[in-house]
PDB file of C-alpha atoms in Angstrom:
ATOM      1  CA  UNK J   1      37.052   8.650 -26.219  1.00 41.00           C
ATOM      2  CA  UNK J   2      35.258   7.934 -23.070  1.00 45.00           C
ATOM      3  CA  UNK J   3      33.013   5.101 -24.071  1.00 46.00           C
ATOM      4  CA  UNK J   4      35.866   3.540 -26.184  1.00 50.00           C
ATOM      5  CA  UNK J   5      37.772   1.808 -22.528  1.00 64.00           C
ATOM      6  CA  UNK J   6      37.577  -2.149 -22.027  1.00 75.00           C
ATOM      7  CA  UNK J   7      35.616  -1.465 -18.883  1.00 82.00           C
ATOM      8  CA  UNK J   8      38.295  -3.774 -17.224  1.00 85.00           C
ATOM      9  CA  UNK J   9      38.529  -2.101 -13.820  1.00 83.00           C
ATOM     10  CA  UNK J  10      34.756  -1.522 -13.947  1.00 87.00           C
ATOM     11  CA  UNK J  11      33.997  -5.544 -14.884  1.00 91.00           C
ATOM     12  CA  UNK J  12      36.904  -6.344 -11.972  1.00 88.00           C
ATOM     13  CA  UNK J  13      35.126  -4.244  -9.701  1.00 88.00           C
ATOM     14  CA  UNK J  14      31.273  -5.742 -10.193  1.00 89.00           C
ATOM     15  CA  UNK J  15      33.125  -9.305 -10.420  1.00 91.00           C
ATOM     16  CA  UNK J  16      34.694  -8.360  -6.762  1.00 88.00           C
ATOM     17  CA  UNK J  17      30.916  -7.448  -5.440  1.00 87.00           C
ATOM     18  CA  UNK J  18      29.717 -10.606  -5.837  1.00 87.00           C
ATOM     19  CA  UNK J  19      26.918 -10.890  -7.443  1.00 90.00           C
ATOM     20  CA  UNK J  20      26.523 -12.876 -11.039  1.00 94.00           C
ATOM     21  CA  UNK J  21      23.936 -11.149 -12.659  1.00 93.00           C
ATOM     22  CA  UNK J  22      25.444  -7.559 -11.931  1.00 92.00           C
ATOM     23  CA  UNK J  23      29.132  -8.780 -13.607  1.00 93.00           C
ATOM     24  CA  UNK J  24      26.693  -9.864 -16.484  1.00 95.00           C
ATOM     25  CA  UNK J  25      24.883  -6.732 -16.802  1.00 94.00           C
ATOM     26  CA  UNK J  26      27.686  -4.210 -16.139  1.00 94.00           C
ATOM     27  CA  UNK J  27      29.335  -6.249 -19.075  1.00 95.00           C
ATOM     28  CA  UNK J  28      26.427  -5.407 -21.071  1.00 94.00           C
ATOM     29  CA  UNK J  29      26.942  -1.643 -20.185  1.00 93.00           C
ATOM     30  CA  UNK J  30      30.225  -2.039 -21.273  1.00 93.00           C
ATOM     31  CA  UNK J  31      29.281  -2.835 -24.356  1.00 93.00           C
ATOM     32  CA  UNK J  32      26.717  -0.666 -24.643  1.00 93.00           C
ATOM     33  CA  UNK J  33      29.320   2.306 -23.914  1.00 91.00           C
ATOM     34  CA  UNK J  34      31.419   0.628 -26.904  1.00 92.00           C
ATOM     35  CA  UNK J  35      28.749   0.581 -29.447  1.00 93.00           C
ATOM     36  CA  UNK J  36      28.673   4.447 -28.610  1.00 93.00           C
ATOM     37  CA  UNK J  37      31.555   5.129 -29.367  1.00 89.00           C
ATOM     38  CA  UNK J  38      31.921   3.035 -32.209  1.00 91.00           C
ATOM     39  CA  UNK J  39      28.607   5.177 -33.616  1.00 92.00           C
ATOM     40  CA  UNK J  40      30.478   8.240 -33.154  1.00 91.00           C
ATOM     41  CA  UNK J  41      33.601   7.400 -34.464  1.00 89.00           C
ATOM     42  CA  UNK J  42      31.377   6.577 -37.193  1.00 90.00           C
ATOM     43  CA  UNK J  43      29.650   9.845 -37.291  1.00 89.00           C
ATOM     44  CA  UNK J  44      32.918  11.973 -36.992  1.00 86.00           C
ATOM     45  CA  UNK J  45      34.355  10.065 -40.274  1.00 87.00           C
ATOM     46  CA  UNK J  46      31.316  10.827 -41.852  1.00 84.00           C
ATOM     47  CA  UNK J  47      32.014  14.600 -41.481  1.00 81.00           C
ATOM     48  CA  UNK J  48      35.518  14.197 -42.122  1.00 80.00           C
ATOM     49  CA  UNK J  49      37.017  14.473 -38.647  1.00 72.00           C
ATOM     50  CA  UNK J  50      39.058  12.181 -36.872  1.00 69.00           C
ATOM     51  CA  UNK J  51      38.435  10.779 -32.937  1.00 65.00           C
ATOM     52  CA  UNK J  52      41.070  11.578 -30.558  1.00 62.00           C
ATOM     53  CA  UNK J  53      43.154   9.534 -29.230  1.00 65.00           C
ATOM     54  CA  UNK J  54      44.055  11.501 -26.017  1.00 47.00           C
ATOM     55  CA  UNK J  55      42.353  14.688 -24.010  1.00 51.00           C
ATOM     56  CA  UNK J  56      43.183  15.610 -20.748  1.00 53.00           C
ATOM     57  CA  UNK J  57      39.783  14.719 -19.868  1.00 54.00           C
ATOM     58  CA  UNK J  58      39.622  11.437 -20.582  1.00 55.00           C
ATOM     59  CA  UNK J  59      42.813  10.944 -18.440  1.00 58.00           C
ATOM     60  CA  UNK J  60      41.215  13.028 -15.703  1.00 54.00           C
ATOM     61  CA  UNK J  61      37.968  10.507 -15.215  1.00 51.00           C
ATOM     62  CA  UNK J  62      40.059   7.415 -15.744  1.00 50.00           C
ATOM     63  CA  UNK J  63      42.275   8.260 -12.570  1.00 58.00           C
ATOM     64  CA  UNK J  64      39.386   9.074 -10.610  1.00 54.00           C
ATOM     65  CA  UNK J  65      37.344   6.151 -11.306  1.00 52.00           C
ATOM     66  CA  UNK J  66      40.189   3.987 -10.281  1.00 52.00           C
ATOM     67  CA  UNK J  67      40.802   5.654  -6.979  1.00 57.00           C
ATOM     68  CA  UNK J  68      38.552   3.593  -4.958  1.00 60.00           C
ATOM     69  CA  UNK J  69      36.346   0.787  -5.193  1.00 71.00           C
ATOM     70  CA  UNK J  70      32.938   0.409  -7.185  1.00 84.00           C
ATOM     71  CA  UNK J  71      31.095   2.737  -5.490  1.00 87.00           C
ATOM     72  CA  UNK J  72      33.512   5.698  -6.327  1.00 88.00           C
ATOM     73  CA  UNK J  73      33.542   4.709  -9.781  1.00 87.00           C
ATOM     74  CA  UNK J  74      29.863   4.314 -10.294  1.00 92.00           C
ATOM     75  CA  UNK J  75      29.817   7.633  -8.198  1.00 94.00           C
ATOM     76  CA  UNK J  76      31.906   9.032 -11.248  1.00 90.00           C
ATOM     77  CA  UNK J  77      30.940   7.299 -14.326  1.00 91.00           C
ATOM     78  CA  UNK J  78      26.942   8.360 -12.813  1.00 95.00           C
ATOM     79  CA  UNK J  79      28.123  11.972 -13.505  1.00 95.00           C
ATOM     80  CA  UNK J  80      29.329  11.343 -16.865  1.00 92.00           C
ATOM     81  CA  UNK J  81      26.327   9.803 -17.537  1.00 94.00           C
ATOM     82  CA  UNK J  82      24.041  12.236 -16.505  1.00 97.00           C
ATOM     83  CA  UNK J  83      26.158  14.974 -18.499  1.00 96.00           C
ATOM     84  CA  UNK J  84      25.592  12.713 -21.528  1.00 94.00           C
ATOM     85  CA  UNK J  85      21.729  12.431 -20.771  1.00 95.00           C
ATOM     86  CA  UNK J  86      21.928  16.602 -21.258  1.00 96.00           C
ATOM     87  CA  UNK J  87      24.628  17.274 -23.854  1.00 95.00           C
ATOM     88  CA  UNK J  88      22.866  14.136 -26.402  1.00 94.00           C
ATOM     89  CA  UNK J  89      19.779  15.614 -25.728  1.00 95.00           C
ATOM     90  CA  UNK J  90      20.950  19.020 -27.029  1.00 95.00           C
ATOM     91  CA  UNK J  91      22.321  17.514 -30.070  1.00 94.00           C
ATOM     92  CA  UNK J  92      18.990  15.585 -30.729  1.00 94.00           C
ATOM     93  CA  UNK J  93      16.968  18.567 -30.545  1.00 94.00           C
ATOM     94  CA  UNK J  94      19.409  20.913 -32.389  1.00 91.00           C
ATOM     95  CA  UNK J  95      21.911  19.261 -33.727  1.00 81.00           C
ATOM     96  CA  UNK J  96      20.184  19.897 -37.260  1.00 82.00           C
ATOM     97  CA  UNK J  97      21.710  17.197 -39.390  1.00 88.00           C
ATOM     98  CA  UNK J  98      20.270  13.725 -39.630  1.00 91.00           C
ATOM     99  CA  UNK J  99      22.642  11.060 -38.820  1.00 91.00           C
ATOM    100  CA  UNK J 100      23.825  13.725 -35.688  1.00 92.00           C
ATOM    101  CA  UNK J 101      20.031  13.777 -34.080  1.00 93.00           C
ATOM    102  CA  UNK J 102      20.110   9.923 -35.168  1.00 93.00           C
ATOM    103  CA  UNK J 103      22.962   8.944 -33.327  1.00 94.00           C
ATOM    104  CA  UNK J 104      21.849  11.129 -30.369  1.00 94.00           C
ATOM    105  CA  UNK J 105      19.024   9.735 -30.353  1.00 95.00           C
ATOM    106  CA  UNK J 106      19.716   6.307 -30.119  1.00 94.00           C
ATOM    107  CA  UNK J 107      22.573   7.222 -27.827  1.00 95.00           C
ATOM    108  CA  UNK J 108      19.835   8.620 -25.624  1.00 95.00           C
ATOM    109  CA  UNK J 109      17.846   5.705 -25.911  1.00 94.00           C
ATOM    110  CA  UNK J 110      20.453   3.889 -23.807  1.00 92.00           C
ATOM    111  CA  UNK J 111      21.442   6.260 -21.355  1.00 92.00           C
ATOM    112  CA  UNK J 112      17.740   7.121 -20.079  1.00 93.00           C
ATOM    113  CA  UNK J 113      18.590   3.365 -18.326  1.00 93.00           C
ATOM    114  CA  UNK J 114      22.282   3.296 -17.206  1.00 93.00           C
ATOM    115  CA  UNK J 115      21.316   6.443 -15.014  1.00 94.00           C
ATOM    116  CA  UNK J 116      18.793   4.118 -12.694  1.00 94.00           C
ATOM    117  CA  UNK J 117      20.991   1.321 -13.390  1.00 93.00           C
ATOM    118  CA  UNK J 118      23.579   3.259 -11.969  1.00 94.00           C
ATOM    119  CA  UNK J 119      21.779   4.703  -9.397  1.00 95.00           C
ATOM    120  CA  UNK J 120      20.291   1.105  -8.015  1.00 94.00           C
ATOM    121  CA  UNK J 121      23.852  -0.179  -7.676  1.00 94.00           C
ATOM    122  CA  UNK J 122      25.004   2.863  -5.330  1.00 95.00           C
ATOM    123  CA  UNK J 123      21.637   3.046  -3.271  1.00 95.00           C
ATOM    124  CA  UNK J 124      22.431  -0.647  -2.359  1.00 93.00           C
ATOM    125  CA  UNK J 125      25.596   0.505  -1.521  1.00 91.00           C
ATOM    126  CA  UNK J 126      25.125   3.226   0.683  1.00 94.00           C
ATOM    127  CA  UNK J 127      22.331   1.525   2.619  1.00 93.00           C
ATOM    128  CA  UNK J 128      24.665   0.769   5.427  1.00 93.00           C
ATOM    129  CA  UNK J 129      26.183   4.133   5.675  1.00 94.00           C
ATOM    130  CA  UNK J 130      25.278   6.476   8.788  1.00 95.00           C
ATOM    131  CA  UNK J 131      23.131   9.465   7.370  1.00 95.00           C
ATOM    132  CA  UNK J 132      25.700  11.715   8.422  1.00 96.00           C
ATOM    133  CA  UNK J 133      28.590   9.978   6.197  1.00 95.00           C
ATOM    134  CA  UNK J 134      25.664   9.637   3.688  1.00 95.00           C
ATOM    135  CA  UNK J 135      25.101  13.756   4.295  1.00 96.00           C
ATOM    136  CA  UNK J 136      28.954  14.572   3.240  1.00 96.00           C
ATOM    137  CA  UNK J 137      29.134  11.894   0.431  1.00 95.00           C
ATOM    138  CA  UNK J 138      26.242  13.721  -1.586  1.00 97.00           C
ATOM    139  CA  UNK J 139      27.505  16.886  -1.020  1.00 97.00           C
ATOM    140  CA  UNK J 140      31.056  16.134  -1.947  1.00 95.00           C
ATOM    141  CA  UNK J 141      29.564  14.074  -5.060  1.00 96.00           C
ATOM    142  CA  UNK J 142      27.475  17.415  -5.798  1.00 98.00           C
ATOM    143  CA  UNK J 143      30.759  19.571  -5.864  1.00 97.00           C
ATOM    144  CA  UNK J 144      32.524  16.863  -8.081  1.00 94.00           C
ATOM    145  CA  UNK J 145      29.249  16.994 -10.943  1.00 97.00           C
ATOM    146  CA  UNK J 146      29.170  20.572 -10.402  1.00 98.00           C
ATOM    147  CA  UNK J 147      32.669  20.857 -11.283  1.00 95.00           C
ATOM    148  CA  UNK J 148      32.245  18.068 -14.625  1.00 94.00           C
ATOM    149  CA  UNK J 149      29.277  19.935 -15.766  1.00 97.00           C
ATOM    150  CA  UNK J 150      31.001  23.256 -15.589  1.00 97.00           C
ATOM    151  CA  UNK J 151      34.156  22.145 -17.354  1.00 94.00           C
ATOM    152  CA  UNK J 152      32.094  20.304 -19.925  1.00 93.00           C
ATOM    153  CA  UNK J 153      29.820  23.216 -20.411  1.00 96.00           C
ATOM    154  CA  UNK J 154      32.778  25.433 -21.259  1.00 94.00           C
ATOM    155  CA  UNK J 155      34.981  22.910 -23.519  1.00 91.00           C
ATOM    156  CA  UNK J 156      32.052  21.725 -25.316  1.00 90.00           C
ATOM    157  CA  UNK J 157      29.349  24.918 -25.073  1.00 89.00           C
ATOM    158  CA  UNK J 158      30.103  26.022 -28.474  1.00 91.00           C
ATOM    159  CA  UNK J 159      28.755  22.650 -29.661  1.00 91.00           C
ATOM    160  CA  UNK J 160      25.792  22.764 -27.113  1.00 92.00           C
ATOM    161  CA  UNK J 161      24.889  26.553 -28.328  1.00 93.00           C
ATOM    162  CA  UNK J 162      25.050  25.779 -31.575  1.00 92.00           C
ATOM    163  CA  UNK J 163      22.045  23.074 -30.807  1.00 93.00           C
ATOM    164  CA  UNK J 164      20.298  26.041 -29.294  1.00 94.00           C
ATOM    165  CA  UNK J 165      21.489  25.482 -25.455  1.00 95.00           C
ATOM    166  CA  UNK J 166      23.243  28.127 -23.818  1.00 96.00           C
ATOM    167  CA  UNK J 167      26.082  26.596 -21.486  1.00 96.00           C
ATOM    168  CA  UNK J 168      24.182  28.754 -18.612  1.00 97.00           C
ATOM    169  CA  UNK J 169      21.361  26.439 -19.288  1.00 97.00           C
ATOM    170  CA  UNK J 170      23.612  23.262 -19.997  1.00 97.00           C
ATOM    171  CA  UNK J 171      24.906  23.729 -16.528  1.00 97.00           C
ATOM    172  CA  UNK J 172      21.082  24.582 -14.688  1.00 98.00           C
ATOM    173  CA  UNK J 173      19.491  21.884 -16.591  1.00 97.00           C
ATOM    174  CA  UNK J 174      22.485  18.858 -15.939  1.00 98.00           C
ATOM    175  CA  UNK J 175      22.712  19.734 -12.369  1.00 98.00           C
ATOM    176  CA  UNK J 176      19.150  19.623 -11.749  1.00 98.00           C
ATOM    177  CA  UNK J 177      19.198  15.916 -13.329  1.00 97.00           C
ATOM    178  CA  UNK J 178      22.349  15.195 -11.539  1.00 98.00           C
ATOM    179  CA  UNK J 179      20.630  16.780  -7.674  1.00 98.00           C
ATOM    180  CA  UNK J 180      17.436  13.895  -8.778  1.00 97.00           C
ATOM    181  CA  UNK J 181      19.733  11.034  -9.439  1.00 97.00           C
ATOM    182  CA  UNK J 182      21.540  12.054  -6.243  1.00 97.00           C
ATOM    183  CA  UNK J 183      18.287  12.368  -4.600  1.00 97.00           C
ATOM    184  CA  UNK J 184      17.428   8.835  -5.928  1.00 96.00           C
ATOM    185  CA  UNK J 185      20.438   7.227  -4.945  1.00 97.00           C
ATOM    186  CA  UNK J 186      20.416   8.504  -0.990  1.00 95.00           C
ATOM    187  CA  UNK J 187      16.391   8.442  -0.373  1.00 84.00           C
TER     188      UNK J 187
END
């Protein structure tokens, strides 16, 4: 459901910053997100399920990206992508069925570059920001993953332990790759 949106408010928001090229390439990411879910769509009918077309979720992240301007909702959509860099890596590597590792897998193959694309955008835009504002920002951004990754480690662990990940480790393993991205963005 997540990578399904029109990426409206996000396009609005990199149109607002300014800058051409970063409109153009946060439209590709758009896209990109699309095609994602469009391959898992795909994948679900192939096992017989159907998508959802509403989870609390969904509605959850969608409010909070829209609070602010662009640097809250890269703030947020960088913690959903992180999560995803975890949770399709689990399915890759355990998933056990061939078109799931395949579609991982070539989800992955995106999301190893939205995370630095991601995090480029928001060290740009905290450049200007006192350390100490800088200093409360990460750690409020670090309670807000901490919270995603928990809540996705318990509505989707069964999946991820099924793939051989415990959600212990789900949630020890994402957070470390969220605290480096964060790291990244405010060096």
């Amino acid at each position: 459901m997540g990578e399904s949106g029109d990426g409206a408010h996000l396009i609005a928001n990199a149109a607002a910053a300014g800058d051409r090229d970063y409109e153009a390439a946060v439209r590709l990411f758009v896209a990109e997100e699309q095609n994602h879910a469009r391959m898992l769509a795909l994948l679900l009918d192939a096992g017989g399920a159907q998508t959802k077309r509403w989870h609390w979720s969904d509605s959850v992240f969608v409010r909070l990206r829209r609070l602010l301007g662009l640097r809250l909702e890269l703030m947020i959509l960088t913690i959903a992508e992180v999560v995803a860099l975890r949770y399709y890596r689990a399915l890759a590597d355990g998933g056990g069925d061939r078109l799931l590792v395949d579609v991982s897998e070539r989800i992955l193959a995106d999301e190893v570059h939205h995370v630095p694309f991601q995090t480029r955008r928001l060290r740009l835009g905290f450049r200007d920001t006192s350390a100490p504002a800088r200093f409360a920002i990460r750690q409020i951004w670090r309670a807000m993953a901490a919270a995603v990754i928990v809540v996705v480690a318990l509505d989707h662990g069964r999946a991820v332990c099924v793939c051989g990940v415990s959600r212990r480790e789900f949630v020890i393993t994402t957070m470390r790759i969220f605290d480096d991205t964060a790291a990244e963005v405010f060096s």
